[in-house]
Short mmCIF file of C-alpha atoms in Angstrom, two decimals:
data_model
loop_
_atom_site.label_atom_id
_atom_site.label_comp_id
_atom_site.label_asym_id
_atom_site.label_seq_id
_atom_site.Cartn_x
_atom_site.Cartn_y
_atom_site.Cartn_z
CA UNK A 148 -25.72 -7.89 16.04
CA UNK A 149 -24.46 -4.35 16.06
CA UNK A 150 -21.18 -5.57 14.79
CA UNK A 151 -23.34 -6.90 12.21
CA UNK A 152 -25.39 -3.76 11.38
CA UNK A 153 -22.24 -1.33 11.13
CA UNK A 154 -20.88 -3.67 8.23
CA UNK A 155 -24.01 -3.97 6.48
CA UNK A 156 -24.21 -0.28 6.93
CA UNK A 157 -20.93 0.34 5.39
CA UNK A 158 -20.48 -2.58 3.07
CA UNK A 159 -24.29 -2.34 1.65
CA UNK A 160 -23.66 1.15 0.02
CA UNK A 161 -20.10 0.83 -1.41
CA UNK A 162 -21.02 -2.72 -3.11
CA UNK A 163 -24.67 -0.83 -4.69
CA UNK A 164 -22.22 1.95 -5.94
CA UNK A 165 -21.30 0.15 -9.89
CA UNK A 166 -18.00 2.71 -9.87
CA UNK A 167 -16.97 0.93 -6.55
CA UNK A 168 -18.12 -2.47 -7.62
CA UNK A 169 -15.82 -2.06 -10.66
CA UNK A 170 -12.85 -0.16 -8.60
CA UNK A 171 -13.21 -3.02 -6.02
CA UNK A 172 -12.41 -5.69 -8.49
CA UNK A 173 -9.37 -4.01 -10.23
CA UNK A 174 -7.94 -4.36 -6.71
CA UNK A 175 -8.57 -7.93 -6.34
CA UNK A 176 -7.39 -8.38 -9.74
CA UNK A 177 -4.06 -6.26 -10.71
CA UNK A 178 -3.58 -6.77 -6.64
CA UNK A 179 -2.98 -11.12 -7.17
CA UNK A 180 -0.88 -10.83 -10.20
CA UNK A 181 1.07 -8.09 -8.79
CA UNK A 182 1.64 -9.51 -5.80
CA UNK A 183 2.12 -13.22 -7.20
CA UNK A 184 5.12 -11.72 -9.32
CA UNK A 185 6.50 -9.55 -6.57
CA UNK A 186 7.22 -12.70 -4.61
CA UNK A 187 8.03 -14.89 -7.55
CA UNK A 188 11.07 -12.78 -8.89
CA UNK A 189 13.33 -12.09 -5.97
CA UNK A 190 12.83 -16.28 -5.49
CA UNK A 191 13.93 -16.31 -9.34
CA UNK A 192 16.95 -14.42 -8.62
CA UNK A 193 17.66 -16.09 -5.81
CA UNK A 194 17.57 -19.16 -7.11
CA UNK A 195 19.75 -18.37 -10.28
CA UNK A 196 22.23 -16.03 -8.23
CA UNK A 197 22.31 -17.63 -4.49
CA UNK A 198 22.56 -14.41 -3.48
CA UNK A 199 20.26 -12.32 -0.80
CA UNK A 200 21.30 -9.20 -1.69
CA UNK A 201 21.00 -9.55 -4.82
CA UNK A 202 17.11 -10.86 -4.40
CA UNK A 203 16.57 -8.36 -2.23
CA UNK A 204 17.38 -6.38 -5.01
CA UNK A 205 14.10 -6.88 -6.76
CA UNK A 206 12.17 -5.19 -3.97
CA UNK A 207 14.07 -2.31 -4.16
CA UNK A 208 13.49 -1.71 -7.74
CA UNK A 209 9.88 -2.16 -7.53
CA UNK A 210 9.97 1.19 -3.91
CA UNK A 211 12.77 3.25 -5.45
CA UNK A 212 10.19 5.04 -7.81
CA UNK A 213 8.68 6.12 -4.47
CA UNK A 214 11.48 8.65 -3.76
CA UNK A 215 10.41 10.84 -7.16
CA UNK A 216 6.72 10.34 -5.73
CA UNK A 217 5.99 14.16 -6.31
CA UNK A 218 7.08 14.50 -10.09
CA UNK A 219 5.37 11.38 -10.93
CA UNK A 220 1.78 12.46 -9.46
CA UNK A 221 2.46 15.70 -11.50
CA UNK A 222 2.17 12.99 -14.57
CA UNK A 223 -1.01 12.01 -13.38
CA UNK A 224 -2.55 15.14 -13.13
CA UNK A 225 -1.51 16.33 -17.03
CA UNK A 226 -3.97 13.37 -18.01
CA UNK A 227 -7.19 12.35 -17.34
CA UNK A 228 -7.22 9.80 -14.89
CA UNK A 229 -9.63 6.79 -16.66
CA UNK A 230 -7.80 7.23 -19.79
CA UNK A 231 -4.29 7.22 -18.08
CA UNK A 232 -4.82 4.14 -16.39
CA UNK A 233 -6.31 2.45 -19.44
CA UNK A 234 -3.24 3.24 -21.40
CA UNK A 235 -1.01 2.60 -18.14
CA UNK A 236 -2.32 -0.98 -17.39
CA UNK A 237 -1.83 -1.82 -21.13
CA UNK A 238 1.93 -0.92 -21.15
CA UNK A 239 2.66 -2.90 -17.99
CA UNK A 240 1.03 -6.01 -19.90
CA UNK A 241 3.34 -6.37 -22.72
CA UNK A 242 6.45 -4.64 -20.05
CA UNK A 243 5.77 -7.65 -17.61
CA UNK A 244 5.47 -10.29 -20.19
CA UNK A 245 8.75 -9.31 -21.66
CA UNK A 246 9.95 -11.42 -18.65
CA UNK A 247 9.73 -14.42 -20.68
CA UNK A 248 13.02 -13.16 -22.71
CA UNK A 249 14.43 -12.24 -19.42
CA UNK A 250 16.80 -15.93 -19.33
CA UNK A 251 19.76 -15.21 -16.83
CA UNK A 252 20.06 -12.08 -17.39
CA UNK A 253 19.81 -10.14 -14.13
CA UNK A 254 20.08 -6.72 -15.24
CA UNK A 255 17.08 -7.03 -17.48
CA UNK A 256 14.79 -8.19 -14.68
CA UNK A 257 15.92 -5.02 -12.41
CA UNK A 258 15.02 -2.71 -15.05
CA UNK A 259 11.65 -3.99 -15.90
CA UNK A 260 10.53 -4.10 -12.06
CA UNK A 261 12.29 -0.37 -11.90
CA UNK A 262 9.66 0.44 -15.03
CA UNK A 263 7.18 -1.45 -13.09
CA UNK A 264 7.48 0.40 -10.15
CA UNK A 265 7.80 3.58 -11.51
CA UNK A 266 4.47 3.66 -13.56
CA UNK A 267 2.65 1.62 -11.18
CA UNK A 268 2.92 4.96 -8.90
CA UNK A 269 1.84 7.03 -11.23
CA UNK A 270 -1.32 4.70 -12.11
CA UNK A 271 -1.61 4.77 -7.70
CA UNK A 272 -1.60 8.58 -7.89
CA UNK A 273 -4.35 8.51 -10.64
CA UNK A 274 -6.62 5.21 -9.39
CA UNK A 275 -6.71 8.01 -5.91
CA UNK A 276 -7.37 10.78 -7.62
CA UNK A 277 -9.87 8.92 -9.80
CA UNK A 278 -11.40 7.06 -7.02
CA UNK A 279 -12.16 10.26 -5.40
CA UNK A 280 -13.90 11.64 -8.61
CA UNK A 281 -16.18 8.36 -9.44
CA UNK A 282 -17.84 7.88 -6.12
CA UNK A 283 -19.61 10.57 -3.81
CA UNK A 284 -17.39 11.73 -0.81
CA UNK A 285 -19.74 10.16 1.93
CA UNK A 286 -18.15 6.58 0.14
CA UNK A 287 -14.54 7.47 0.34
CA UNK A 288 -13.78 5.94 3.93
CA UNK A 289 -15.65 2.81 3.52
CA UNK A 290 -14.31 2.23 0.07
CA UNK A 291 -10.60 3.06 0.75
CA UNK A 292 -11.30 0.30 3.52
CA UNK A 293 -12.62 -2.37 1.47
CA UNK A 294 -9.80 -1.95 -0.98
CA UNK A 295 -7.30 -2.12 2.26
CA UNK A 296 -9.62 -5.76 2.65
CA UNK A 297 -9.43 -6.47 -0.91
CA UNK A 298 -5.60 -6.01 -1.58
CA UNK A 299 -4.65 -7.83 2.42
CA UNK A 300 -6.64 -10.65 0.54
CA UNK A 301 -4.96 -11.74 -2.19
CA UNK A 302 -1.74 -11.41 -0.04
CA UNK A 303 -3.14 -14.38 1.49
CA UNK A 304 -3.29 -16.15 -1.58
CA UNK A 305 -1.55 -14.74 -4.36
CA UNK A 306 1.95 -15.69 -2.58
CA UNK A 307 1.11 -19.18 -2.66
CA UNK A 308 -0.30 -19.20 -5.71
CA UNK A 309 2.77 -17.53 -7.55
CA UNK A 310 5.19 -19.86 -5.64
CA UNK A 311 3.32 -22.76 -7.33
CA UNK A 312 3.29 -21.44 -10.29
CA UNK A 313 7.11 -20.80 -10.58
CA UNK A 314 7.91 -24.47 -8.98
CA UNK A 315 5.85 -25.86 -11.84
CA UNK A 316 6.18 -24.10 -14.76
CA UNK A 317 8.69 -21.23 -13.90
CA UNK A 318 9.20 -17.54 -14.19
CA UNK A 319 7.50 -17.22 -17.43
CA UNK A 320 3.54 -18.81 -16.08
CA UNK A 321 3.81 -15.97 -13.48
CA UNK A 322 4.96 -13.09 -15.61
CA UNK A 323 2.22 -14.36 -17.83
CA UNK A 324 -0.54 -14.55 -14.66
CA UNK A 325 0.63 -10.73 -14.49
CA UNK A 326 0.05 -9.76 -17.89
CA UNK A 327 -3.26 -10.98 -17.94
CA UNK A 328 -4.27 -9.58 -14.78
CA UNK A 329 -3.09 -6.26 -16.70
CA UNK A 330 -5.14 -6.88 -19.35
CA UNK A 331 -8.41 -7.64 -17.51
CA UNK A 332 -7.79 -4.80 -14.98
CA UNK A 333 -7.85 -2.70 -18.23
CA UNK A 334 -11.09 -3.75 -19.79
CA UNK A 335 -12.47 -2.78 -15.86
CA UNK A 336 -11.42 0.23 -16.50
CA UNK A 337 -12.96 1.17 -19.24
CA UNK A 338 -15.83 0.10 -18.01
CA UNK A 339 -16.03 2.58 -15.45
CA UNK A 340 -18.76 5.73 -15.57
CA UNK A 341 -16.87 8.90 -14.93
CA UNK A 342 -16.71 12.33 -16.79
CA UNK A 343 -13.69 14.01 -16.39
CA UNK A 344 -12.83 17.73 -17.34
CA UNK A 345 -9.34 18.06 -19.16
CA UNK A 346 -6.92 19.37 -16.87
CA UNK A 347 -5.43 22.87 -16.78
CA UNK A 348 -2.25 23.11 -17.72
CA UNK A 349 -0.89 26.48 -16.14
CA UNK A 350 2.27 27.29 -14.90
CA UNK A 351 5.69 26.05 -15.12
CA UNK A 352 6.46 22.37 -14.51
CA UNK A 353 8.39 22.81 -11.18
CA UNK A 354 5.49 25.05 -10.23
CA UNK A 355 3.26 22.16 -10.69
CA UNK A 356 5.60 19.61 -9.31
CA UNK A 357 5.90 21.18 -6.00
CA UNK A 358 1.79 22.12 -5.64
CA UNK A 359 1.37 19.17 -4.28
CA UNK A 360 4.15 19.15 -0.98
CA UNK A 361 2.68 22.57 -0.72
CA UNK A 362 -0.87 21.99 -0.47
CA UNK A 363 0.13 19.23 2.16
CA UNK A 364 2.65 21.62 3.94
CA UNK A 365 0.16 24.29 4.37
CA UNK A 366 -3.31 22.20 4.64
CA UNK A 367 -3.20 22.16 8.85
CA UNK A 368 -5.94 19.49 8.20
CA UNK A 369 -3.49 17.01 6.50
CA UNK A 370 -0.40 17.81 7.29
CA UNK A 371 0.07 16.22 10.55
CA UNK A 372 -2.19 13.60 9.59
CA UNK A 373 0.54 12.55 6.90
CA UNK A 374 3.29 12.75 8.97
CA UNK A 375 2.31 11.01 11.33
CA UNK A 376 1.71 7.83 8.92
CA UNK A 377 5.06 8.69 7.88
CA UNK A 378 6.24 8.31 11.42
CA UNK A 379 4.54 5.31 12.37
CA UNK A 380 5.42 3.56 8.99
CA UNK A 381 8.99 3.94 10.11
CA UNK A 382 8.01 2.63 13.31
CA UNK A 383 6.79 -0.50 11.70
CA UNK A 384 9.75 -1.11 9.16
CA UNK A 385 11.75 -0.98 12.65
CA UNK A 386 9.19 -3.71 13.77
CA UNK A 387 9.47 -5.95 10.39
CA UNK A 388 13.40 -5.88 10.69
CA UNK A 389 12.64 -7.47 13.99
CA UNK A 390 10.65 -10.35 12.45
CA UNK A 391 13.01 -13.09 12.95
CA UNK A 392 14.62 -11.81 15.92
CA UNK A 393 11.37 -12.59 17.34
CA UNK A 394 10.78 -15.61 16.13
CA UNK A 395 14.32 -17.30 16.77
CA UNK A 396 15.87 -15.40 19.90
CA UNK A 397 12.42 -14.58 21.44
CA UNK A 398 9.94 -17.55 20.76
CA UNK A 399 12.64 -20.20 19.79
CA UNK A 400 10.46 -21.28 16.82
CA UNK A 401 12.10 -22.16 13.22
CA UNK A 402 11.76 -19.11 10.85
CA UNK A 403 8.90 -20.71 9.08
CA UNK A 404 6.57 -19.61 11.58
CA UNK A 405 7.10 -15.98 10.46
CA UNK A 406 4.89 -17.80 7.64
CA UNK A 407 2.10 -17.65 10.80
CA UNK A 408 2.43 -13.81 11.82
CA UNK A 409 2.96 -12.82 8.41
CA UNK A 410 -0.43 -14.20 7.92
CA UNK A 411 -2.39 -12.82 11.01
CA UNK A 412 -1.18 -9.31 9.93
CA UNK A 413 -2.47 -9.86 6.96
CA UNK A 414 -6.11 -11.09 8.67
CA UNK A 415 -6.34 -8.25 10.68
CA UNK A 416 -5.85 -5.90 7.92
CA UNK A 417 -8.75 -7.68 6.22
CA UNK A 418 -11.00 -7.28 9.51
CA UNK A 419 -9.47 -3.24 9.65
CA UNK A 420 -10.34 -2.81 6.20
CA UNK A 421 -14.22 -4.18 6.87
CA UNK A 422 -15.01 -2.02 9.81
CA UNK A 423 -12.95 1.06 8.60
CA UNK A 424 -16.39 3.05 7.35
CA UNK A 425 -18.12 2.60 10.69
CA UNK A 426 -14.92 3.42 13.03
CA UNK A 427 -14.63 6.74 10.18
CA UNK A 428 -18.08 7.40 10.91
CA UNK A 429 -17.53 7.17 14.83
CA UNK A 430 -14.17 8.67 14.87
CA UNK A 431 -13.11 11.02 12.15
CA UNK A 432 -10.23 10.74 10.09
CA UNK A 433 -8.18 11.85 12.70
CA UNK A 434 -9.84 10.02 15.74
CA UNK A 435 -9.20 6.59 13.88
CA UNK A 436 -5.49 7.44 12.81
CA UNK A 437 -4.87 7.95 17.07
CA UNK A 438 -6.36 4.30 17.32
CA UNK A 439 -4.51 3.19 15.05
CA UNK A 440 -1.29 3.88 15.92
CA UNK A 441 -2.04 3.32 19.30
CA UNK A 442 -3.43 -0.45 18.63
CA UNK A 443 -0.03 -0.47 16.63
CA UNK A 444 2.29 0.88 19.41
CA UNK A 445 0.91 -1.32 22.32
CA UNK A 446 0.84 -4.23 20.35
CA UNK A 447 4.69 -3.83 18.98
CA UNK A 448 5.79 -3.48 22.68
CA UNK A 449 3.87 -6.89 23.97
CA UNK A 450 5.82 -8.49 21.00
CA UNK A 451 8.83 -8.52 23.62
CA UNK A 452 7.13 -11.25 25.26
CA UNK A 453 8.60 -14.90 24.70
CA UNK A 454 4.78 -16.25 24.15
CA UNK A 455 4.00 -17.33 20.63
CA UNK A 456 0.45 -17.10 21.07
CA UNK A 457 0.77 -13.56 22.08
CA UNK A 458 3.06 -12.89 19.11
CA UNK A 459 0.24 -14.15 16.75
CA UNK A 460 -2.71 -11.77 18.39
CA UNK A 461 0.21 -9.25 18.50
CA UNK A 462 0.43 -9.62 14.78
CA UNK A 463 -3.11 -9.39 14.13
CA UNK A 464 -3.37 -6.05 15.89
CA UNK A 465 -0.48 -4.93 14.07
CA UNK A 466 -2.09 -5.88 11.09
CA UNK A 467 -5.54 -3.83 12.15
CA UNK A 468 -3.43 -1.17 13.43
CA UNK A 469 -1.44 0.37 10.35
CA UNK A 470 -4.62 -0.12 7.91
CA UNK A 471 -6.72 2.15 9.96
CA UNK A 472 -3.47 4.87 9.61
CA UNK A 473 -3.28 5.04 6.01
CA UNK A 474 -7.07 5.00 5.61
CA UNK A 475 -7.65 7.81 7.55
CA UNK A 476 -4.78 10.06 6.41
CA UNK A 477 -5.35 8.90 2.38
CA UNK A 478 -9.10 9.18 2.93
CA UNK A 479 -8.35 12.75 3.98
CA UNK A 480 -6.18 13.82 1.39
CA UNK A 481 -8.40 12.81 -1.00
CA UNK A 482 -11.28 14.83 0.67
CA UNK A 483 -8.76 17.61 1.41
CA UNK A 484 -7.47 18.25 -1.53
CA UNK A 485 -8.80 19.91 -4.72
CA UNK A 486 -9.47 17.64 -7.59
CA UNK A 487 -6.95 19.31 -10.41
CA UNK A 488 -3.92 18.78 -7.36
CA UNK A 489 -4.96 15.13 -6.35
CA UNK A 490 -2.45 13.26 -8.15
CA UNK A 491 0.29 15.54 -7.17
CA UNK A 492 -0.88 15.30 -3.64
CA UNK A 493 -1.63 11.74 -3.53
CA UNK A 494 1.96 10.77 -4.66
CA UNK A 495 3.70 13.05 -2.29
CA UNK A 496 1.84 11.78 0.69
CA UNK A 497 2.87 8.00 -0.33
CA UNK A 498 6.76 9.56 -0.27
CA UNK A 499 6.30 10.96 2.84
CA UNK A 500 4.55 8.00 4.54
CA UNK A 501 6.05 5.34 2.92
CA UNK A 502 9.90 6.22 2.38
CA UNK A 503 10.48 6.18 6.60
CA UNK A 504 9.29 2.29 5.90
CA UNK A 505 11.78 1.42 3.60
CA UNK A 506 15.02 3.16 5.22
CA UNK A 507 13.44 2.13 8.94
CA UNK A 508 13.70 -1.64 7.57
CA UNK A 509 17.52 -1.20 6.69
CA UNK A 510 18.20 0.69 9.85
CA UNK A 511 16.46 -2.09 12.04
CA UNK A 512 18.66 -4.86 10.07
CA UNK A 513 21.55 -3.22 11.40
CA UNK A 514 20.45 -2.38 15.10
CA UNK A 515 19.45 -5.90 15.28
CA UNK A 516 23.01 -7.26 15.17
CA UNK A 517 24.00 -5.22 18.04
CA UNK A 518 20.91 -4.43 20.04
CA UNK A 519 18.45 -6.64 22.05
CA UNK A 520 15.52 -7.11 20.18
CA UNK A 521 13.31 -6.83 22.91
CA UNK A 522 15.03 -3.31 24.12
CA UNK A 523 13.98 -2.03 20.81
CA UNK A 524 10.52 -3.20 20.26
CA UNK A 525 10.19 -1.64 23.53
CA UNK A 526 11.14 1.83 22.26
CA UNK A 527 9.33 1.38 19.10
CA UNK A 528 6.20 0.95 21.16
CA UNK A 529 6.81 3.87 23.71
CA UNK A 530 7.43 5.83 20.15
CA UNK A 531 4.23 5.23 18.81
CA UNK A 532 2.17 6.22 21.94
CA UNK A 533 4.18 9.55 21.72
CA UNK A 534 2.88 9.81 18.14
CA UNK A 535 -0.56 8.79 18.97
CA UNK A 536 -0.35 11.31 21.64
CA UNK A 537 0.91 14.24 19.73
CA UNK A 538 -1.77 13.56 16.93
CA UNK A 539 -4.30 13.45 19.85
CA UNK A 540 -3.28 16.89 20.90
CA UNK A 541 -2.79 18.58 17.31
CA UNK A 542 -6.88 17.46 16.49
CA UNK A 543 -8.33 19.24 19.27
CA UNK A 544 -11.09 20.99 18.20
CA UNK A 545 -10.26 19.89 14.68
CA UNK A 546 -11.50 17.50 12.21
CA UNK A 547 -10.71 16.82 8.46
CA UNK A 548 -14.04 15.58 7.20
CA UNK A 549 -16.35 13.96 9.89
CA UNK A 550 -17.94 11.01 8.58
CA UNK A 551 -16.56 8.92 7.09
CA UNK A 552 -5.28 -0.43 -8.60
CA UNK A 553 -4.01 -1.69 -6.73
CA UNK A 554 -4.06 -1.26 -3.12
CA UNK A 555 -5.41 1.87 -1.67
CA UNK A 556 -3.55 4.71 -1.59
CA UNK A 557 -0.13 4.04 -0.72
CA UNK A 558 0.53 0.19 -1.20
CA UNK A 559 0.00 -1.31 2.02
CA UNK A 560 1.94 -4.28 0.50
CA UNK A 561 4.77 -2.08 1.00
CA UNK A 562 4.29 -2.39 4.89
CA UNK A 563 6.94 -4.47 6.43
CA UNK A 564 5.88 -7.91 7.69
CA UNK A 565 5.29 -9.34 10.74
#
């Protein structure tokens, strides 16, 4: 029953709130096509090429924008937000249906998910900042959960959705699915109630570019907040390399069953993103980003264990773990951090906290050859409770706020599997 009362407390004023009704359901809805073609167009390559590498490819066009995080938040703080993302999520329409003309030709595909990927982080850095602006501060936790709930849910069932898709029809139905989702997500956003001052426009543009890393540098209240997401993101591309090491040397199941953790991470991100407002409420930004990891860390370690039921709940804490992480240190820039710099901000936190997840994941592909998988889950968990610990001691006496698109701030799609 109390369960019961904390998400009625936290769900009942979010979903009142029209600006979060509408935010809400551009998340459900860019979040499924997005996701649908994400999948669908490394299996496209694949099947045309035979190639991993190059498949894998098409996930690495889609991060690499990440690394120029801080210039392209800069872009999102020249505009007004609302109109930026109304003329943003028209663009990608027309960029993604282009995909139709694509035929064989490899290069083509690259260089729309590069375009993709690049303005789809500088529509992140604005839905943030813009988020932040449309809804009163005392919602920002609870919503930035319920959009972790909403985008972990059509992972669920956008994957499955795009595969049969491209099996029946192809590329093109897909690229068309993600058009329209465009399209709608667009008319959403216009729909939204927000009044927005122009921005300033002072100082140079490497002035402006760097504002951001240097509000987070020297912001004690977010700084180690940020890097330790960054920290424990790496931690957990380590712990996605790991995936089928698990599943063949340690469990001795086929690699389908990945298939079964992949999906109880993404069910306890769900559950994280439902309770997130009431632990925010109970903990602080901080206090919930020390659970977090620590959930995370404890869980990673057990995942040494040759026990497939264990590896499931093991993947379902995982999956609560990291959510509660990036809510808390997202939910705290965006209370943090003055309006004008959000964007700016906002895209240099996602660098920071979610480049270590992309470079962690090649690293563990290597280690894996030539380590034992269950020596290095092992460390990764030990890791973690450092990094809980450390983030334990640096919030004494502190706190960054009290109470408490796409996905929330800083794709949690991006988060390695498993």
């Amino acid at each position: 029953m109390d369960t019961t009362n904390a998400l009625r407390g936290t769900l009942g004023p979010v979903l009142a709130d029209r600006n979060a009704r509408l935010c809400l359901a551009t998340v459900l809805v860019s979040g499924f096509g997005s996701t649908a073609l994400w999948l669908t167009a490394g299996i496209w390559v694949k099947d045309r090429t035979g190639s991993d590498s190059l498949a894998a490819l098409c996930a690495f066009a889609l991060w690499a924008p990440q690394l120029a995080g801080p210039l392209l938040g800069t872009l999102a703080d020249r505009h007004r937000r609302r109109p930026l993302l109304l003329a943003g999520n028209l663009a990608l329409a027309p960029l993604v249906a282009s995909l139709c003309l694509a035929g064989s030709r490899l290069w083509y595909v690259l260089g729309v998910l590069f375009l993709y990927g690049a303005l789809g982080a500088v529509l992140d850095a604005a839905e943030t900042a813009l988020v932040a602006t449309a809804l009163d501060g005392a919602l920002l936790g609870a919503m930035n959960g319920l959009r972790t709930a909403a985008g972990e849910g059509t992972k669920l069932l956008a994957p499955l959705a795009g595969a049969a898709l491209y099996t029946a029809f192809g590329i093109r139905a897909v690229a068309l699915l993600d058009a329209a989702s465009f399209l709608l997500t667009a008319w959403l956003v216009l729909l939204l109630r927000v009044r927005e001052s122009p921005p300033p426009r002072t100082g140079d543009r490497l002035a402006r570019t760097l504002a951001g890393a240097r509000h987070l540098r020297h912001t004690a209240a977010l700084r180690p907040l940020v890097l330790a997401a960054g920290a424990t993101l790496g931690l957990a591309g380590l712990n996605g390399a790991l995936l089928f090491a698990v599943v063949d040397r340690g469990l001795g199941r086929p690699a389908t069953f990945a298939g079964i953790l992949y999906a109880a991470q993404g069910a306890g991100s769900v559950l994280c993103g439902l309770a997130s407002g009431a632990l925010l409420r109970r903990c602080g930004e901080r206090g919930l980003a020390v659970l977090g990891i620590g959930v995370f860390a404890v869980a990673v370690a057990l995942r040494a264990l040759p026990y497939a039921p264990l590896a499931v709940g093991c993947s379902l804490l995982i999956g609560a773990g990291l959510p509660c992480v990036l809510i808390a240190a997202f939910t705290a820039v965006q209370r943090g951090t003055p309006p004008a710099l959000l964007g700016r901000v906002a895209a240099t936190a996602s660098t920071v906290v979610f480049v270590p997840n992309a470079l962690a994941l090649g690293l563990g592909s290597g280690l894996v050859a030539v380590a034992d998988h269950r020596l290095l889950l092992g460390l990764a968990g030990a890791a973690g409770l450092l990094c809980a610990g450390a983030l334990a001691r640096t919030g004494a006496g502190s706190r960054t706020g009290g109470s408490g698109g796409r996905q929330p701030p800083g794709r949690p799609e991006n988060i390695s599997p498993g």
